[in-house]
């Protein structure tokens, strides 16, 4: 099996290298064939791994494939931990990636950077697989940074656009903040556990639960809380949690396929995956869990609200991604790790579907993305329309669709959670349901129904997208519709994750829900009688009224609540604050350090000063080498005499 | 006194090399200029045969023969195999260079083989006299090799200086040995060690002998302040000879250090440790600093050798098995790097042109990107930049020193390694960021280009997979 796992990770890398380095030689068809083949191999072998681990019930694989170096008890190695959690992630990543690869053939058809794009997304798949398959923190960090790098490259894929460059730099910088915390967390783990191996660290975590450290003199912190929060700061960057979410909406500057793959389905869920993977640590620190719960709740509600005022089709979906990531984070905070991963999976399918459908609309609209210029697309694009319908219903959690099961489970889990902050979180996720339904159907109605607001030229060219675009939509619509009902039982209540996720009995919220679980139909029926369902219906109704029945209504609301509208449109002022305070401030500080510290003290005095000093010394010492034999012999005798004097006589 | 017929088997490689060196000498007499290549091939065959013999006769348990004066153990066998390998590559690199300068004579190979024999005896010597014998055989061959280019003034001058200073060092070594003989009553390494074990260690005569021996060892390796011959000899000798002097003999000298200081005088560890600390610190400092001021690459590499010797001493003075194996790893790696670096100097030279100025490396990347990259690897490795093997070599000796509590010395070493990085990277800068003065592409035989590429790639590969060589060094110590 080891070679199979290795192939899973390396096949996309081979594709990426071939397409990236020899792209010009193998041409467009060559580039997409080789990368698609690589990812397809990974997907098929992931299925094999799934069968091996989950269906045949073999024990998890945990082993090194390559040891780079062993130094002082620290082993740096590439290793895989393939358990039930990993196989699930591998399947989701490779499946969505495969769909996106195929879709890209149609979407990027006329782009001059075709081969480069395929090389990047295949490289992304490799990096993401390395991240999820890792068995140690170092490799996790490698994958973490590698996906960040590819994300950076892809947001700025159209590198001649000012806005794209701005967006990718912003994503890069914001992620640096998160990664700084993440790296500190890893360093803390190494410092106290003296190991970077998951299994060893998890085994030792229990014994560390009483250890406290002093970050500031006089204040004792629980070690595990510090580690948990530091690692979660990394997750906040990558999974775009408030206040490190600001990069994600801007990342929509990248091509749509990567918005679907990286900025919705897979990479941004890396933080969620990481926290679930670290469940043995998080379970020991309620403070960190509470922190996660509150951050997630704020993200889930307040980012959803922003979706209401966006007019760019991709940005609306981007804010919905933020809000959904918030839901996953809330689930982590409530110790419903299985719920978070379950939502991660359903979300990966329906959000990739929504993005790709949006991409299909964008193709039809000749790369115009403003929804105010759309409308009535239903009759031109039936496949896109129906797949969007499925995606939207899944997103709002309509009973029976995949998102319903995962979202409902999260809401119920928060309800029974007893951590500090769970009351607020419950309220936030509940209101979030209404908001989700409202912005989702606002988008849906404006784009597919109502008046056709595009210009005549565009209307004449409107048509359904080609097969390479619609087939992935259809293939993604199937899991978006059905995966929830199919897997809710085993994943949430059937102990699917086995050993790979650890939950302390004291806050095992899913177990409490499991007591009342009577099967899929029971779950649906229960859902239809509970509050979230009615809130979702109310959201749809409001959207229907505001955008179909009485289109003047939103304008009236905007007039009346101008302040609120402005706050939302400005992203709560977070961007302005960051620009002024962090960007402006650090530039000022940077200038100071540059002038005073770097140029004057370090360069002028220390570096160049030392270099000048040593250079002069070298010239002087060179004269000792006079070339005269008797000088040399004299030096030897003197040396001997000194040694004798020092070591023998004294 | 009974005379026993000694067991010749452990010394079979030495006997073979001796016989073959004599045979080459005679065969060469009957060859004309045109088919001199036969001498070359015979010499290579000799090295190959010796390697086969050494490997096939290897046994895990040490074998002592010739009344306890000769030892064949794993350390000796491994070092010998490296000596053969490096000498074979030296011969290969030198061939074209020597032909172009009309130095392609039988003497070079015969003297080379005798030097190899001297190194072998040095590596296997288990008695002060055997060690001295090996050292003199090696040194005398070297003096003659340096002087081989008779018409060249610098070459003769270098040989003269080398010979006279070498004679002084030999004298000191002999004097030290006689003092130790006087103190312990024996020349046998094992008996000396046993005597020191059982007696107080502050015997003045013994200490005096120790100092003399260390001075001689420091001279052979080129540690400050006994280093003065190195720049002049490296500079003056034909590059092919410099290549030879700077590589294989260092391995043999390391073996001599191990035999004398650790096997024989191991009981005086605390005394010689202090002396080596001074020599190591001085070598690292002087070597790295003075190298900066050099414009001639052979002189620069000479000073780089001095600093590497300092690092080698760091491993030895730790006085632990980790330290010794780190020092052994260091000397093997150093020999590989030096081989490649001087090989590159030879590669750049042509008939009538010595590429021995640093400026001759200007714009190498435009002339030959592949060899510029190879030189880059070698320079990075010498400077100790990961992932090249030079990094692991430095890391190993530094961690050995830290383990015995000499943190300041490790810090000192690292600081001067940073200073040293300057002159290695300057070559890289010249290769990549300057315009070439001479646009001619590098011309050389296929075997030369292949082996020098392999040489540099091995330096890189060992940096990525250092485990096996580190393990080898750890097992033989």
mmCIF file of N, CA and C in Angstrom, chain A residues 66-69 71-72 614-615 617-619 621-622 624-629 631-633 635-640 643-644 646-649, chain B residues 157 161 164-165 168 172 204 207-208 211-212 215 219 225-228 231-232 274-275 278 286 289-290 292-294 299 303 392 419 464-465:
data_model
loop_
_atom_site.group_PDB
_atom_site.id
_atom_site.type_symbol
_atom_site.label_atom_id
_atom_site.label_comp_id
_atom_site.label_asym_id
_atom_site.label_seq_id
_atom_site.Cartn_x
_atom_site.Cartn_y
_atom_site.Cartn_z
ATOM 1 N N UNK A 66 10.503 8.742 3.427
ATOM 2 C CA UNK A 66 11.843 9.273 3.144
ATOM 3 C C UNK A 66 12.310 10.037 4.367
ATOM 4 N N UNK A 67 13.461 9.656 4.866
ATOM 5 C CA UNK A 67 14.011 10.373 6.008
ATOM 6 C C UNK A 67 15.061 11.332 5.512
ATOM 7 N N UNK A 68 14.827 12.606 5.782
ATOM 8 C CA UNK A 68 15.770 13.588 5.265
ATOM 9 C C UNK A 68 16.966 13.688 6.182
ATOM 10 N N UNK A 69 16.708 13.868 7.458
ATOM 11 C CA UNK A 69 17.841 13.920 8.358
ATOM 12 C C UNK A 69 17.394 13.661 9.779
ATOM 13 N N UNK A 71 18.671 14.542 13.566
ATOM 14 C CA UNK A 71 19.645 15.364 14.264
ATOM 15 C C UNK A 71 19.192 15.539 15.691
ATOM 16 N N UNK A 72 19.970 14.999 16.599
ATOM 17 C CA UNK A 72 19.711 15.280 18.004
ATOM 18 C C UNK A 72 18.292 14.897 18.423
ATOM 19 N N UNK A 614 37.695 43.210 8.353
ATOM 20 C CA UNK A 614 38.309 41.911 8.045
ATOM 21 C C UNK A 614 39.154 42.021 6.781
ATOM 22 N N UNK A 615 38.665 42.796 5.828
ATOM 23 C CA UNK A 615 39.437 42.997 4.606
ATOM 24 C C UNK A 615 40.794 43.595 4.932
ATOM 25 N N UNK A 617 42.334 43.522 7.824
ATOM 26 C CA UNK A 617 43.099 42.533 8.580
ATOM 27 C C UNK A 617 43.759 41.541 7.630
ATOM 28 N N UNK A 618 42.972 41.112 6.621
ATOM 29 C CA UNK A 618 43.489 40.128 5.675
ATOM 30 C C UNK A 618 44.713 40.679 4.969
ATOM 31 N N UNK A 619 44.624 41.953 4.568
ATOM 32 C CA UNK A 619 45.752 42.542 3.843
ATOM 33 C C UNK A 619 46.989 42.592 4.738
ATOM 34 N N UNK A 621 47.587 40.660 7.425
ATOM 35 C CA UNK A 621 48.101 39.336 7.747
ATOM 36 C C UNK A 621 48.796 38.692 6.578
ATOM 37 N N UNK A 622 48.432 39.137 5.399
ATOM 38 C CA UNK A 622 49.049 38.597 4.210
ATOM 39 C C UNK A 622 50.562 38.857 4.220
ATOM 40 N N UNK A 624 52.494 38.669 6.574
ATOM 41 C CA UNK A 624 53.236 37.673 7.361
ATOM 42 C C UNK A 624 53.790 36.594 6.453
ATOM 43 N N UNK A 625 53.064 36.357 5.373
ATOM 44 C CA UNK A 625 53.513 35.348 4.409
ATOM 45 C C UNK A 625 54.536 36.024 3.505
ATOM 46 N N UNK A 626 55.771 36.154 4.013
ATOM 47 C CA UNK A 626 56.737 37.012 3.331
ATOM 48 C C UNK A 626 57.367 36.334 2.128
ATOM 49 N N UNK A 627 57.338 35.016 2.111
ATOM 50 C CA UNK A 627 58.009 34.311 1.028
ATOM 51 C C UNK A 627 59.428 33.906 1.406
ATOM 52 N N UNK A 628 59.916 34.407 2.535
ATOM 53 C CA UNK A 628 61.286 34.049 2.942
ATOM 54 C C UNK A 628 61.269 32.798 3.797
ATOM 55 N N UNK A 629 62.106 31.864 3.426
ATOM 56 C CA UNK A 629 62.130 30.578 4.098
ATOM 57 C C UNK A 629 62.448 30.728 5.583
ATOM 58 N N UNK A 631 61.806 33.136 7.558
ATOM 59 C CA UNK A 631 60.634 33.589 8.318
ATOM 60 C C UNK A 631 59.739 32.408 8.677
ATOM 61 N N UNK A 632 59.562 31.544 7.674
ATOM 62 C CA UNK A 632 58.670 30.395 7.898
ATOM 63 C C UNK A 632 59.228 29.500 9.008
ATOM 64 N N UNK A 633 60.518 29.198 8.866
ATOM 65 C CA UNK A 633 61.129 28.319 9.864
ATOM 66 C C UNK A 633 61.074 28.975 11.237
ATOM 67 N N UNK A 635 58.827 31.063 12.302
ATOM 68 C CA UNK A 635 57.458 30.960 12.822
ATOM 69 C C UNK A 635 57.224 29.589 13.451
ATOM 70 N N UNK A 636 57.743 28.559 12.789
ATOM 71 C CA UNK A 636 57.550 27.207 13.336
ATOM 72 C C UNK A 636 58.229 27.070 14.695
ATOM 73 N N UNK A 637 59.470 27.578 14.764
ATOM 74 C CA UNK A 637 60.200 27.432 16.023
ATOM 75 C C UNK A 637 59.490 28.220 17.134
ATOM 76 N N UNK A 638 59.069 29.442 16.787
ATOM 77 C CA UNK A 638 58.358 30.242 17.786
ATOM 78 C C UNK A 638 57.117 29.491 18.261
ATOM 79 N N UNK A 639 56.396 28.937 17.289
ATOM 80 C CA UNK A 639 55.183 28.186 17.634
ATOM 81 C C UNK A 639 55.512 27.061 18.597
ATOM 82 N N UNK A 640 56.581 26.338 18.269
ATOM 83 C CA UNK A 640 56.965 25.221 19.117
ATOM 84 C C UNK A 640 57.315 25.720 20.524
ATOM 85 N N UNK A 643 54.262 26.689 22.509
ATOM 86 C CA UNK A 643 53.511 25.520 22.971
ATOM 87 C C UNK A 643 54.238 24.850 24.134
ATOM 88 N N UNK A 644 55.545 24.732 24.000
ATOM 89 C CA UNK A 644 56.289 24.085 25.086
ATOM 90 C C UNK A 644 56.159 24.903 26.368
ATOM 91 N N UNK A 646 53.838 26.988 27.257
ATOM 92 C CA UNK A 646 52.504 26.995 27.856
ATOM 93 C C UNK A 646 52.151 25.635 28.427
ATOM 94 N N UNK A 647 52.464 24.576 27.706
ATOM 95 C CA UNK A 647 51.902 23.285 28.108
ATOM 96 C C UNK A 647 52.845 22.398 28.899
ATOM 97 N N UNK A 648 54.137 22.592 28.750
ATOM 98 C CA UNK A 648 55.035 21.705 29.474
ATOM 99 C C UNK A 648 55.569 22.369 30.735
ATOM 100 N N UNK A 649 56.027 23.606 30.559
ATOM 101 C CA UNK A 649 56.690 24.212 31.705
ATOM 102 C C UNK A 649 55.676 24.677 32.750
ATOM 103 N N UNK B 157 61.358 26.759 -6.391
ATOM 104 C CA UNK B 157 61.393 27.467 -5.115
ATOM 105 C C UNK B 157 60.466 26.795 -4.107
ATOM 106 N N UNK B 161 61.482 25.106 -0.485
ATOM 107 C CA UNK B 161 60.896 25.482 0.806
ATOM 108 C C UNK B 161 60.229 24.280 1.463
ATOM 109 N N UNK B 164 62.899 21.865 2.891
ATOM 110 C CA UNK B 164 63.621 22.289 4.096
ATOM 111 C C UNK B 164 62.682 22.315 5.299
ATOM 112 N N UNK B 165 61.504 22.919 5.112
ATOM 113 C CA UNK B 165 60.573 22.967 6.241
ATOM 114 C C UNK B 165 60.133 21.572 6.626
ATOM 115 N N UNK B 168 62.685 20.003 8.754
ATOM 116 C CA UNK B 168 62.606 20.469 10.152
ATOM 117 C C UNK B 168 61.488 19.733 10.882
ATOM 118 N N UNK B 172 61.592 17.265 14.107
ATOM 119 C CA UNK B 172 60.801 17.424 15.331
ATOM 120 C C UNK B 172 60.043 16.149 15.654
ATOM 121 N N UNK B 204 57.184 15.154 32.549
ATOM 122 C CA UNK B 204 57.642 16.262 31.715
ATOM 123 C C UNK B 204 58.183 15.790 30.368
ATOM 124 N N UNK B 207 55.415 14.867 28.048
ATOM 125 C CA UNK B 207 54.712 16.039 27.527
ATOM 126 C C UNK B 207 55.534 16.736 26.453
ATOM 127 N N UNK B 208 56.820 16.815 26.689
ATOM 128 C CA UNK B 208 57.693 17.431 25.698
ATOM 129 C C UNK B 208 57.600 16.659 24.376
ATOM 130 N N UNK B 211 54.369 17.470 22.622
ATOM 131 C CA UNK B 211 54.348 18.755 21.917
ATOM 132 C C UNK B 211 55.090 18.647 20.589
ATOM 133 N N UNK B 212 56.251 18.002 20.601
ATOM 134 C CA UNK B 212 57.004 17.867 19.351
ATOM 135 C C UNK B 212 56.195 17.093 18.307
ATOM 136 N N UNK B 215 53.463 19.227 16.880
ATOM 137 C CA UNK B 215 53.986 20.221 15.939
ATOM 138 C C UNK B 215 54.205 19.579 14.577
ATOM 139 N N UNK B 219 52.292 20.447 11.155
ATOM 140 C CA UNK B 219 52.984 20.824 9.934
ATOM 141 C C UNK B 219 52.440 20.023 8.752
ATOM 142 N N UNK B 225 50.455 27.760 13.636
ATOM 143 C CA UNK B 225 51.413 28.537 12.825
ATOM 144 C C UNK B 225 52.408 27.680 12.044
ATOM 145 N N UNK B 226 52.051 26.476 11.714
ATOM 146 C CA UNK B 226 52.996 25.618 10.980
ATOM 147 C C UNK B 226 52.511 25.431 9.542
ATOM 148 N N UNK B 227 51.829 26.451 9.065
ATOM 149 C CA UNK B 227 51.124 26.352 7.784
ATOM 150 C C UNK B 227 51.856 27.049 6.661
ATOM 151 N N UNK B 228 52.961 27.709 6.957
ATOM 152 C CA UNK B 228 53.492 28.684 6.013
ATOM 153 C C UNK B 228 53.882 28.087 4.673
ATOM 154 N N UNK B 231 50.644 27.799 1.326
ATOM 155 C CA UNK B 231 50.335 28.692 0.199
ATOM 156 C C UNK B 231 51.415 28.666 -0.864
ATOM 157 N N UNK B 232 52.678 28.697 -0.452
ATOM 158 C CA UNK B 232 53.747 28.754 -1.443
ATOM 159 C C UNK B 232 53.826 27.478 -2.257
ATOM 160 N N UNK B 274 44.017 20.776 24.775
ATOM 161 C CA UNK B 274 44.242 22.218 24.879
ATOM 162 C C UNK B 274 45.100 22.734 23.736
ATOM 163 N N UNK B 275 46.117 21.953 23.374
ATOM 164 C CA UNK B 275 46.990 22.402 22.280
ATOM 165 C C UNK B 275 46.190 22.466 20.981
ATOM 166 N N UNK B 278 44.004 25.519 20.512
ATOM 167 C CA UNK B 278 44.712 26.711 20.033
ATOM 168 C C UNK B 278 44.988 26.608 18.537
ATOM 169 N N UNK B 286 42.978 32.361 10.832
ATOM 170 C CA UNK B 286 43.951 32.828 9.845
ATOM 171 C C UNK B 286 43.572 32.338 8.448
ATOM 172 N N UNK B 289 40.530 34.322 7.110
ATOM 173 C CA UNK B 289 40.727 35.758 6.916
ATOM 174 C C UNK B 289 41.703 36.022 5.773
ATOM 175 N N UNK B 290 42.831 35.311 5.768
ATOM 176 C CA UNK B 290 43.837 35.632 4.761
ATOM 177 C C UNK B 290 43.376 35.209 3.374
ATOM 178 N N UNK B 292 40.734 35.782 2.033
ATOM 179 C CA UNK B 292 40.000 36.885 1.420
ATOM 180 C C UNK B 292 40.911 37.752 0.564
ATOM 181 N N UNK B 293 42.146 37.902 1.014
ATOM 182 C CA UNK B 293 43.029 38.837 0.328
ATOM 183 C C UNK B 293 43.703 38.218 -0.890
ATOM 184 N N UNK B 294 43.418 36.979 -1.220
ATOM 185 C CA UNK B 294 44.134 36.317 -2.303
ATOM 186 C C UNK B 294 43.475 36.562 -3.649
ATOM 187 N N UNK B 299 46.252 29.853 -4.260
ATOM 188 C CA UNK B 299 46.578 30.357 -2.914
ATOM 189 C C UNK B 299 45.324 30.437 -2.052
ATOM 190 N N UNK B 303 44.680 28.587 1.564
ATOM 191 C CA UNK B 303 44.220 29.110 2.858
ATOM 192 C C UNK B 303 42.909 28.456 3.278
ATOM 193 N N UNK B 392 26.977 19.167 6.255
ATOM 194 C CA UNK B 392 26.931 18.091 7.257
ATOM 195 C C UNK B 392 28.288 17.894 7.914
ATOM 196 N N UNK B 419 32.787 34.309 7.644
ATOM 197 C CA UNK B 419 33.811 35.102 6.953
ATOM 198 C C UNK B 419 34.284 34.338 5.723
ATOM 199 N N UNK B 464 22.368 15.286 0.260
ATOM 200 C CA UNK B 464 20.956 14.932 0.380
ATOM 201 C C UNK B 464 20.802 13.597 1.095
ATOM 202 N N UNK B 465 21.731 12.680 0.824
ATOM 203 C CA UNK B 465 21.697 11.384 1.505
ATOM 204 C C UNK B 465 23.011 11.168 2.250
#
